[in-house]
């Protein structure tokens, strides 16, 4: 198991994280949630810190963001969708940070370059349904309050704490981590929110540990968090990686590229048709199933039906891929035309 908020993480056994990180299982709290998001219903959102406090609170914020290093991929889609869900279902105000300073510190992307990427990314979030009227969308480099907070918090954070949480890192990454504490605590400190929920991938938990530690020292409400499992690479690898562009879909991919990537994705099919009819397919191994499970089949009954057909050998991979591709391309057509219309709005929001 490798968990690195700034790099590649590999997690084979999510259960281990409960013990090693001290995060808690989400399931017991879900009976208090009326309209559960598919990530909750399907165990994709699986752990939390302080989610009960968020549920009990009245004045709520939901905060997360994106590092503008490239096109929106399915991982970025998951985070945006969770913010949108908490905006809609809980009336929470969304805070969406474009972590351009982190993109500079971690990936060496100059701010002028990330500014264009940021507009593209924010247009994706808006097209997915992020409501800008109930959101605060900003770039770290423009947000003086977040920068001030990082400076304010710094004297209370020791080198030992940073090393214990992040290991030995260059100073710029420690600074980026401090800046993130500013992002997470801004809704409480500057806007008076009693409860801030941070929906993120579980590899980002170190940032929450640092932020909760700082919040306690400054007598601020501790932020809550909710964690999702990773969507794997299309070749079945543990996590999408920019080093393997065929291994992940971006929301800018044209239809022929989507088709190529989906067609080449790993399936859980057997070596021969006869064998598959006899033994059935293996959805737990299959990236076509995972694409539908995480992203493109919102209907639980349909998904269950597909699983049954796959496992019984009734459905073969060729037909299954064709059906999945139809759903995926339908989403892409709708999303890309909406996104095109959102680009000017995204530019306007980020130039404020
Ligand atoms: Fe995957 Fe579908 Fe093949 Fe089952 S039938 S292994 S879900 S592609």
mmCIF file of C-alpha atoms and ligand atoms in Angstrom:
data_model
loop_
_atom_site.group_PDB
_atom_site.id
_atom_site.type_symbol
_atom_site.label_atom_id
_atom_site.label_comp_id
_atom_site.label_asym_id
_atom_site.label_seq_id
_atom_site.Cartn_x
_atom_site.Cartn_y
_atom_site.Cartn_z
ATOM 1 C CA UNK A 1 0.000 0.000 0.000
ATOM 2 C CA UNK A 2 1.320 3.431 -0.958
ATOM 3 C CA UNK A 3 -0.554 6.629 -0.119
ATOM 4 C CA UNK A 4 0.955 9.848 -1.421
ATOM 5 C CA UNK A 5 -1.178 13.000 -1.776
ATOM 6 C CA UNK A 6 1.350 14.475 -4.215
ATOM 7 C CA UNK A 7 2.129 11.378 -6.262
ATOM 8 C CA UNK A 8 0.930 7.946 -7.267
ATOM 9 C CA UNK A 9 -0.926 5.907 -4.681
ATOM 10 C CA UNK A 10 -1.637 2.203 -4.715
ATOM 11 C CA UNK A 11 -4.228 0.738 -2.378
ATOM 12 C CA UNK A 12 -5.129 -2.912 -2.620
ATOM 13 C CA UNK A 13 -6.953 -3.301 0.655
ATOM 14 C CA UNK A 14 -9.145 -0.332 1.591
ATOM 15 C CA UNK A 15 -10.083 -1.967 4.906
ATOM 16 C CA UNK A 16 -6.512 -1.494 6.128
ATOM 17 C CA UNK A 17 -6.914 2.279 5.927
ATOM 18 C CA UNK A 18 -9.420 2.289 8.780
ATOM 19 C CA UNK A 19 -6.757 1.034 11.119
ATOM 20 C CA UNK A 20 -3.693 2.712 9.645
ATOM 21 C CA UNK A 21 -5.162 6.197 9.069
ATOM 22 C CA UNK A 22 -7.862 6.218 11.726
ATOM 23 C CA UNK A 23 -10.560 7.064 9.184
ATOM 24 C CA UNK A 24 -14.030 5.661 9.819
ATOM 25 C CA UNK A 25 -16.365 3.536 7.696
ATOM 26 C CA UNK A 26 -19.123 5.578 6.064
ATOM 27 C CA UNK A 27 -21.803 2.881 5.916
ATOM 28 C CA UNK A 28 -23.203 3.244 9.481
ATOM 29 C CA UNK A 29 -23.949 6.925 8.845
ATOM 30 C CA UNK A 30 -25.692 6.441 5.536
ATOM 31 C CA UNK A 31 -29.052 5.590 7.105
ATOM 32 C CA UNK A 32 -29.220 9.297 8.009
ATOM 33 C CA UNK A 33 -28.891 10.321 4.352
ATOM 34 C CA UNK A 34 -32.169 10.406 2.445
ATOM 35 C CA UNK A 35 -31.204 10.573 -1.219
ATOM 36 C CA UNK A 36 -27.882 8.840 -1.387
ATOM 37 C CA UNK A 37 -25.479 9.555 -4.215
ATOM 38 C CA UNK A 38 -24.577 6.529 -6.340
ATOM 39 C CA UNK A 39 -21.071 6.651 -4.851
ATOM 40 C CA UNK A 40 -22.652 6.142 -1.423
ATOM 41 C CA UNK A 41 -25.089 3.453 -2.565
ATOM 42 C CA UNK A 42 -22.345 1.502 -4.315
ATOM 43 C CA UNK A 43 -19.653 1.694 -1.612
ATOM 44 C CA UNK A 44 -17.412 3.943 -3.743
ATOM 45 C CA UNK A 45 -17.590 6.594 -1.023
ATOM 46 C CA UNK A 46 -16.495 4.345 1.793
ATOM 47 C CA UNK A 47 -14.881 6.330 4.604
ATOM 48 C CA UNK A 48 -14.989 9.659 6.398
ATOM 49 C CA UNK A 49 -13.804 11.872 9.180
ATOM 50 C CA UNK A 50 -16.506 13.785 11.065
ATOM 51 C CA UNK A 51 -19.268 13.249 8.489
ATOM 52 C CA UNK A 52 -21.818 12.918 11.313
ATOM 53 C CA UNK A 53 -21.014 16.463 12.408
ATOM 54 C CA UNK A 54 -21.604 17.714 8.869
ATOM 55 C CA UNK A 55 -24.976 15.945 8.759
ATOM 56 C CA UNK A 56 -26.014 17.476 12.077
ATOM 57 C CA UNK A 57 -24.958 20.991 11.124
ATOM 58 C CA UNK A 58 -27.238 23.637 9.589
ATOM 59 C CA UNK A 59 -24.791 26.079 7.994
ATOM 60 C CA UNK A 60 -22.815 23.860 5.688
ATOM 61 C CA UNK A 61 -20.100 24.283 3.085
ATOM 62 C CA UNK A 62 -18.592 21.744 0.740
ATOM 63 C CA UNK A 63 -15.033 22.363 -0.380
ATOM 64 C CA UNK A 64 -12.736 20.681 -2.870
ATOM 65 C CA UNK A 65 -11.016 21.570 -6.082
ATOM 66 C CA UNK A 66 -8.744 20.680 -8.913
ATOM 67 C CA UNK A 67 -5.060 20.971 -9.718
ATOM 68 C CA UNK A 68 -4.945 22.522 -13.211
ATOM 69 C CA UNK A 69 -2.354 20.274 -14.795
ATOM 70 C CA UNK A 70 -4.408 19.022 -17.745
ATOM 71 C CA UNK A 71 -7.829 18.033 -18.975
ATOM 72 C CA UNK A 72 -10.654 16.980 -16.655
ATOM 73 C CA UNK A 73 -10.546 13.204 -16.233
ATOM 74 C CA UNK A 74 -12.951 10.817 -14.585
ATOM 75 C CA UNK A 75 -11.332 11.367 -11.155
ATOM 76 C CA UNK A 76 -11.897 15.136 -11.420
ATOM 77 C CA UNK A 77 -15.459 14.381 -12.546
ATOM 78 C CA UNK A 78 -16.082 12.398 -9.357
ATOM 79 C CA UNK A 79 -14.994 15.266 -7.106
ATOM 80 C CA UNK A 80 -17.052 17.847 -9.016
ATOM 81 C CA UNK A 81 -20.106 15.564 -8.910
ATOM 82 C CA UNK A 82 -19.810 15.221 -5.155
ATOM 83 C CA UNK A 83 -19.695 18.989 -4.665
ATOM 84 C CA UNK A 84 -22.745 19.304 -6.921
ATOM 85 C CA UNK A 85 -24.568 16.606 -4.941
ATOM 86 C CA UNK A 86 -23.932 18.333 -1.589
ATOM 87 C CA UNK A 87 -24.995 21.667 -3.085
ATOM 88 C CA UNK A 88 -28.277 20.162 -4.274
ATOM 89 C CA UNK A 89 -29.150 17.722 -1.489
ATOM 90 C CA UNK A 90 -27.855 19.656 1.524
ATOM 91 C CA UNK A 91 -27.970 23.261 0.287
ATOM 92 C CA UNK A 92 -24.259 23.480 1.056
ATOM 93 C CA UNK A 93 -22.295 26.348 -0.428
ATOM 94 C CA UNK A 94 -19.684 24.998 -2.800
ATOM 95 C CA UNK A 95 -16.082 26.169 -2.596
ATOM 96 C CA UNK A 96 -14.112 25.119 -5.650
ATOM 97 C CA UNK A 97 -10.386 25.884 -5.538
ATOM 98 C CA UNK A 98 -8.226 25.801 -8.622
ATOM 99 C CA UNK A 99 -4.898 24.826 -7.081
ATOM 100 C CA UNK A 100 -2.674 26.641 -9.558
ATOM 101 C CA UNK A 101 0.035 27.350 -6.971
ATOM 102 C CA UNK A 102 0.217 23.648 -6.198
ATOM 103 C CA UNK A 103 0.395 22.907 -9.954
ATOM 104 C CA UNK A 104 3.397 25.246 -10.080
ATOM 105 C CA UNK A 105 5.100 23.849 -6.974
ATOM 106 C CA UNK A 106 4.404 20.199 -7.684
ATOM 107 C CA UNK A 107 4.348 20.021 -11.479
ATOM 108 C CA UNK A 108 6.280 23.120 -12.543
ATOM 109 C CA UNK A 109 3.353 24.529 -14.550
ATOM 110 C CA UNK A 110 3.656 28.343 -14.808
ATOM 111 C CA UNK A 111 0.608 30.317 -13.686
ATOM 112 C CA UNK A 112 0.079 31.792 -17.194
ATOM 113 C CA UNK A 113 -0.194 28.260 -18.568
ATOM 114 C CA UNK A 114 -2.432 26.913 -15.823
ATOM 115 C CA UNK A 115 -4.763 29.930 -16.244
ATOM 116 C CA UNK A 116 -6.036 28.517 -19.573
ATOM 117 C CA UNK A 117 -6.263 24.988 -18.183
ATOM 118 C CA UNK A 118 -8.236 26.376 -15.223
ATOM 119 C CA UNK A 119 -10.880 27.908 -17.507
ATOM 120 C CA UNK A 120 -11.255 24.607 -19.326
ATOM 121 C CA UNK A 121 -11.511 22.697 -16.017
ATOM 122 C CA UNK A 122 -14.061 25.060 -14.486
ATOM 123 C CA UNK A 123 -16.178 24.878 -17.665
ATOM 124 C CA UNK A 124 -16.297 21.099 -17.161
ATOM 125 C CA UNK A 125 -17.415 21.499 -13.546
ATOM 126 C CA UNK A 126 -20.133 23.965 -14.598
ATOM 127 C CA UNK A 127 -21.299 21.674 -17.398
ATOM 128 C CA UNK A 128 -21.580 18.808 -14.903
ATOM 129 C CA UNK A 129 -23.933 20.979 -12.847
ATOM 130 C CA UNK A 130 -21.869 23.028 -10.397
ATOM 131 C CA UNK A 131 -24.151 25.914 -9.473
ATOM 132 C CA UNK A 132 -22.047 29.088 -9.608
ATOM 133 C CA UNK A 133 -24.757 31.068 -7.771
ATOM 134 C CA UNK A 134 -24.199 28.937 -4.687
ATOM 135 C CA UNK A 135 -20.441 28.560 -5.080
ATOM 136 C CA UNK A 136 -17.192 30.377 -4.605
ATOM 137 C CA UNK A 137 -14.835 29.423 -7.410
ATOM 138 C CA UNK A 138 -11.296 30.789 -7.334
ATOM 139 C CA UNK A 139 -7.671 30.289 -8.202
ATOM 140 C CA UNK A 140 -5.258 30.017 -5.264
ATOM 141 C CA UNK A 141 -2.969 32.596 -6.858
ATOM 142 C CA UNK A 142 -5.824 35.154 -6.860
ATOM 143 C CA UNK A 143 -7.184 34.406 -3.395
ATOM 144 C CA UNK A 144 -5.321 36.588 -0.934
ATOM 145 C CA UNK A 145 -7.282 35.269 2.093
ATOM 146 C CA UNK A 146 -6.112 31.725 1.451
ATOM 147 C CA UNK A 147 -2.512 32.914 1.109
ATOM 148 C CA UNK A 148 -2.771 34.974 4.309
ATOM 149 C CA UNK A 149 -4.176 32.037 6.201
ATOM 150 C CA UNK A 150 -1.277 29.840 5.123
ATOM 151 C CA UNK A 151 1.129 32.420 6.584
ATOM 152 C CA UNK A 152 -0.955 32.763 9.729
ATOM 153 C CA UNK A 153 -0.978 29.002 10.314
ATOM 154 C CA UNK A 154 2.693 28.394 9.491
ATOM 155 C CA UNK A 155 4.210 29.287 12.911
ATOM 156 C CA UNK A 156 2.057 26.618 14.575
ATOM 157 C CA UNK A 157 3.281 23.851 12.286
ATOM 158 C CA UNK A 158 6.599 22.204 13.035
ATOM 159 C CA UNK A 159 8.983 20.509 10.648
ATOM 160 C CA UNK A 160 8.388 17.283 12.522
ATOM 161 C CA UNK A 161 4.643 17.468 11.873
ATOM 162 C CA UNK A 162 5.171 18.049 8.143
ATOM 163 C CA UNK A 163 7.654 15.193 7.945
ATOM 164 C CA UNK A 164 5.404 12.861 9.897
ATOM 165 C CA UNK A 165 2.485 13.587 7.567
ATOM 166 C CA UNK A 166 4.175 14.006 4.183
ATOM 167 C CA UNK A 167 7.664 12.562 4.546
ATOM 168 C CA UNK A 168 10.750 14.436 3.306
ATOM 169 C CA UNK A 169 9.553 16.889 0.623
ATOM 170 C CA UNK A 170 10.799 20.010 -1.078
ATOM 171 C CA UNK A 171 9.785 23.199 0.712
ATOM 172 C CA UNK A 172 7.414 24.187 -2.119
ATOM 173 C CA UNK A 173 5.258 21.128 -1.450
ATOM 174 C CA UNK A 174 5.079 21.921 2.251
ATOM 175 C CA UNK A 175 3.979 25.424 1.229
ATOM 176 C CA UNK A 176 1.369 23.991 -1.139
ATOM 177 C CA UNK A 177 0.072 21.788 1.689
ATOM 178 C CA UNK A 178 -0.218 24.822 3.983
ATOM 179 C CA UNK A 179 -2.036 26.696 1.262
ATOM 180 C CA UNK A 180 -4.527 23.829 1.078
ATOM 181 C CA UNK A 181 -5.221 24.220 4.780
ATOM 182 C CA UNK A 182 -6.143 27.813 3.900
ATOM 183 C CA UNK A 183 -8.480 26.556 1.152
ATOM 184 C CA UNK A 184 -10.186 24.144 3.528
ATOM 185 C CA UNK A 185 -10.514 26.531 6.453
ATOM 186 C CA UNK A 186 -11.555 29.613 4.471
ATOM 187 C CA UNK A 187 -15.289 28.728 4.544
ATOM 188 C CA UNK A 188 -15.156 28.700 8.367
ATOM 189 C CA UNK A 189 -12.749 31.564 8.916
ATOM 190 C CA UNK A 190 -13.905 34.021 6.262
ATOM 191 C CA UNK A 191 -17.521 33.019 5.632
ATOM 192 C CA UNK A 192 -18.582 31.776 9.080
ATOM 193 C CA UNK A 193 -19.543 28.224 8.067
ATOM 194 C CA UNK A 194 -19.924 25.917 11.067
ATOM 195 C CA UNK A 195 -19.243 22.800 9.063
ATOM 196 C CA UNK A 196 -17.143 22.213 5.960
ATOM 197 C CA UNK A 197 -17.113 18.890 4.178
ATOM 198 C CA UNK A 198 -14.204 17.994 1.916
ATOM 199 C CA UNK A 199 -15.008 15.244 -0.618
ATOM 200 C CA UNK A 200 -11.769 13.785 -1.949
ATOM 201 C CA UNK A 201 -9.957 10.617 -2.965
ATOM 202 C CA UNK A 202 -8.640 8.762 0.063
ATOM 203 C CA UNK A 203 -5.024 9.503 -0.947
ATOM 204 C CA UNK A 204 -5.665 13.141 0.030
ATOM 205 C CA UNK A 205 -6.345 12.295 3.688
ATOM 206 C CA UNK A 206 -2.921 13.622 4.825
ATOM 207 C CA UNK A 207 -4.122 17.149 3.941
ATOM 208 C CA UNK A 208 -7.184 16.640 6.137
ATOM 209 C CA UNK A 209 -5.046 15.419 9.038
ATOM 210 C CA UNK A 210 -2.870 18.535 8.805
ATOM 211 C CA UNK A 211 -5.887 20.845 8.464
ATOM 212 C CA UNK A 212 -7.742 19.335 11.403
ATOM 213 C CA UNK A 213 -4.616 19.692 13.520
ATOM 214 C CA UNK A 214 -4.319 23.384 12.590
ATOM 215 C CA UNK A 215 -8.066 24.001 13.030
ATOM 216 C CA UNK A 216 -7.857 22.644 16.587
ATOM 217 C CA UNK A 217 -4.920 24.953 17.384
ATOM 218 C CA UNK A 218 -6.810 27.991 16.080
ATOM 219 C CA UNK A 219 -10.114 26.944 17.684
ATOM 220 C CA UNK A 220 -11.818 26.691 14.311
ATOM 221 C CA UNK A 221 -14.469 24.053 13.522
ATOM 222 C CA UNK A 222 -12.724 20.873 12.409
ATOM 223 C CA UNK A 223 -13.413 20.154 8.735
ATOM 224 C CA UNK A 224 -15.136 16.870 7.865
ATOM 225 C CA UNK A 225 -14.189 14.680 4.932
ATOM 226 C CA UNK A 226 -15.664 11.921 2.840
ATOM 227 C CA UNK A 227 -13.410 9.598 0.848
ATOM 228 C CA UNK A 228 -13.860 7.721 -2.372
ATOM 229 C CA UNK A 229 -12.050 4.699 -3.688
ATOM 230 C CA UNK A 230 -9.987 5.168 -6.829
ATOM 231 C CA UNK A 231 -11.304 4.594 -10.285
ATOM 232 C CA UNK A 232 -8.718 2.256 -11.793
ATOM 233 C CA UNK A 233 -6.836 2.684 -15.070
ATOM 234 C CA UNK A 234 -8.602 1.290 -18.137
ATOM 235 C CA UNK A 235 -5.974 -1.443 -18.397
ATOM 236 C CA UNK A 236 -6.906 -2.548 -14.875
ATOM 237 C CA UNK A 237 -3.913 -0.808 -13.211
ATOM 238 C CA UNK A 238 -4.485 0.474 -9.670
ATOM 239 C CA UNK A 239 -4.962 4.159 -10.573
ATOM 240 C CA UNK A 240 -5.195 6.417 -13.638
ATOM 241 C CA UNK A 241 -1.853 7.971 -14.433
ATOM 242 C CA UNK A 242 -0.839 10.748 -16.829
ATOM 243 C CA UNK A 243 2.061 8.553 -17.863
ATOM 244 C CA UNK A 244 -0.411 6.265 -19.631
ATOM 245 C CA UNK A 245 -2.901 8.445 -21.584
ATOM 246 C CA UNK A 246 -4.639 5.399 -23.104
ATOM 247 C CA UNK A 247 -5.389 4.266 -19.555
ATOM 248 C CA UNK A 248 -7.875 7.008 -18.753
ATOM 249 C CA UNK A 249 -10.651 9.044 -20.336
ATOM 250 C CA UNK A 250 -10.658 12.816 -20.273
ATOM 251 C CA UNK A 251 -13.845 14.764 -20.773
ATOM 252 C CA UNK A 252 -12.276 16.460 -23.829
ATOM 253 C CA UNK A 253 -11.631 13.183 -25.652
ATOM 254 C CA UNK A 254 -13.282 13.151 -29.085
ATOM 255 C CA UNK A 255 -15.688 10.243 -29.806
ATOM 256 C CA UNK A 256 -13.151 8.232 -31.831
ATOM 257 C CA UNK A 257 -10.628 8.407 -28.975
ATOM 258 C CA UNK A 258 -13.281 7.426 -26.433
ATOM 259 C CA UNK A 259 -14.208 4.512 -28.662
ATOM 260 C CA UNK A 260 -10.587 3.399 -28.973
ATOM 261 C CA UNK A 261 -9.919 3.623 -25.241
ATOM 262 C CA UNK A 262 -13.116 1.801 -24.278
ATOM 263 C CA UNK A 263 -12.593 -0.871 -26.923
ATOM 264 C CA UNK A 264 -9.074 -1.534 -25.609
ATOM 265 C CA UNK A 265 -10.100 -1.543 -21.934
ATOM 266 C CA UNK A 266 -9.517 -4.653 -19.844
ATOM 267 C CA UNK A 267 -12.551 -6.890 -19.487
ATOM 268 C CA UNK A 268 -13.296 -9.774 -17.182
ATOM 269 C CA UNK A 269 -14.120 -12.008 -20.144
ATOM 270 C CA UNK A 270 -12.829 -15.549 -20.630
ATOM 271 C CA UNK A 271 -10.419 -16.797 -23.291
ATOM 272 C CA UNK A 272 -13.114 -18.292 -25.514
ATOM 273 C CA UNK A 273 -16.826 -17.759 -26.095
ATOM 274 C CA UNK A 274 -17.546 -21.336 -25.033
ATOM 275 C CA UNK A 275 -15.694 -20.845 -21.791
ATOM 276 C CA UNK A 276 -17.454 -17.548 -21.095
ATOM 277 C CA UNK A 277 -20.860 -19.114 -21.711
ATOM 278 C CA UNK A 278 -19.959 -21.925 -19.348
ATOM 279 C CA UNK A 279 -18.171 -20.015 -16.568
ATOM 280 C CA UNK A 280 -19.550 -16.495 -16.967
ATOM 281 C CA UNK A 281 -17.596 -13.220 -16.968
ATOM 282 C CA UNK A 282 -15.839 -11.546 -14.016
ATOM 283 C CA UNK A 283 -17.264 -8.032 -13.493
ATOM 284 C CA UNK A 284 -14.984 -7.425 -10.499
ATOM 285 C CA UNK A 285 -11.996 -7.511 -12.862
ATOM 286 C CA UNK A 286 -13.657 -5.689 -15.730
ATOM 287 C CA UNK A 287 -13.087 -2.013 -16.553
ATOM 288 C CA UNK A 288 -16.217 -1.838 -18.711
ATOM 289 C CA UNK A 289 -18.198 -2.793 -15.634
ATOM 290 C CA UNK A 290 -16.223 -0.294 -13.552
ATOM 291 C CA UNK A 291 -16.929 2.515 -16.041
ATOM 292 C CA UNK A 292 -20.637 1.827 -15.682
ATOM 293 C CA UNK A 293 -20.463 1.248 -11.919
ATOM 294 C CA UNK A 294 -18.646 4.539 -11.214
ATOM 295 C CA UNK A 295 -19.819 6.804 -14.001
ATOM 296 C CA UNK A 296 -22.188 5.839 -16.745
ATOM 297 C CA UNK A 297 -25.022 3.667 -15.364
ATOM 298 C CA UNK A 298 -27.003 5.638 -12.784
ATOM 299 C CA UNK A 299 -29.744 2.996 -12.536
ATOM 300 C CA UNK A 300 -28.908 0.435 -9.832
ATOM 301 C CA UNK A 301 -31.383 -2.095 -11.229
ATOM 302 C CA UNK A 302 -29.824 -1.932 -14.704
ATOM 303 C CA UNK A 303 -26.373 -2.404 -13.236
ATOM 304 C CA UNK A 304 -27.516 -5.382 -11.202
ATOM 305 C CA UNK A 305 -29.104 -6.893 -14.293
ATOM 306 C CA UNK A 306 -25.904 -6.472 -16.269
ATOM 307 C CA UNK A 307 -23.877 -8.108 -13.516
ATOM 308 C CA UNK A 308 -26.225 -11.054 -13.475
ATOM 309 C CA UNK A 309 -26.124 -11.428 -17.257
ATOM 310 C CA UNK A 310 -22.324 -11.201 -17.206
ATOM 311 C CA UNK A 311 -21.823 -13.727 -14.412
ATOM 312 C CA UNK A 312 -24.251 -16.191 -15.921
ATOM 313 C CA UNK A 313 -22.456 -16.128 -19.277
ATOM 314 C CA UNK A 314 -25.598 -14.890 -20.996
ATOM 315 C CA UNK A 315 -23.908 -11.630 -22.048
ATOM 316 C CA UNK A 316 -20.668 -11.645 -24.021
ATOM 317 C CA UNK A 317 -18.052 -8.910 -23.862
ATOM 318 C CA UNK A 318 -18.447 -7.683 -27.461
ATOM 319 C CA UNK A 319 -22.119 -6.880 -27.035
ATOM 320 C CA UNK A 320 -21.574 -5.537 -23.525
ATOM 321 C CA UNK A 321 -18.843 -3.151 -24.721
ATOM 322 C CA UNK A 322 -21.049 -1.921 -27.572
ATOM 323 C CA UNK A 323 -23.915 -1.202 -25.137
ATOM 324 C CA UNK A 324 -21.587 0.549 -22.690
ATOM 325 C CA UNK A 325 -20.004 2.606 -25.440
ATOM 326 C CA UNK A 326 -23.437 3.843 -26.519
ATOM 327 C CA UNK A 327 -24.134 5.122 -22.987
ATOM 328 C CA UNK A 328 -20.684 6.670 -22.656
ATOM 329 C CA UNK A 329 -20.862 8.455 -26.012
ATOM 330 C CA UNK A 330 -24.339 9.761 -25.170
ATOM 331 C CA UNK A 331 -22.889 11.335 -22.019
ATOM 332 C CA UNK A 332 -19.957 12.785 -23.991
ATOM 333 C CA UNK A 333 -22.181 14.357 -26.645
ATOM 334 C CA UNK A 334 -24.331 16.088 -24.027
ATOM 335 C CA UNK A 335 -21.430 17.111 -21.842
ATOM 336 C CA UNK A 336 -19.189 18.474 -24.556
ATOM 337 C CA UNK A 337 -21.868 20.656 -26.103
ATOM 338 C CA UNK A 338 -22.827 22.003 -22.645
ATOM 339 C CA UNK A 339 -19.196 22.620 -21.802
ATOM 340 C CA UNK A 340 -18.649 24.640 -24.963
ATOM 341 C CA UNK A 341 -21.404 26.976 -23.826
ATOM 342 C CA UNK A 342 -19.857 27.233 -20.328
ATOM 343 C CA UNK A 343 -16.369 28.307 -21.424
ATOM 344 C CA UNK A 344 -17.112 32.075 -21.510
ATOM 345 C CA UNK A 345 -18.804 31.837 -18.100
ATOM 346 C CA UNK A 346 -15.815 29.972 -16.643
ATOM 347 C CA UNK A 347 -13.474 32.640 -18.027
ATOM 348 C CA UNK A 348 -15.600 35.358 -16.459
ATOM 349 C CA UNK A 349 -15.740 33.644 -13.054
ATOM 350 C CA UNK A 350 -11.964 33.195 -12.931
ATOM 351 C CA UNK A 351 -11.201 36.744 -14.028
ATOM 352 C CA UNK A 352 -13.123 38.305 -11.134
HETATM 353 FE FE1 LIG B 1 -17.118 -7.035 -18.512
HETATM 354 FE FE2 LIG B 1 -19.389 -7.015 -19.836
HETATM 355 FE FE3 LIG B 1 -17.521 -8.843 -20.382
HETATM 356 FE FE4 LIG B 1 -18.891 -8.968 -18.126
HETATM 357 S S1 LIG B 1 -19.727 -9.198 -20.185
HETATM 358 S S2 LIG B 1 -16.696 -9.218 -18.338
HETATM 359 S S3 LIG B 1 -19.162 -6.805 -17.637
HETATM 360 S S4 LIG B 1 -17.359 -6.632 -20.693
#
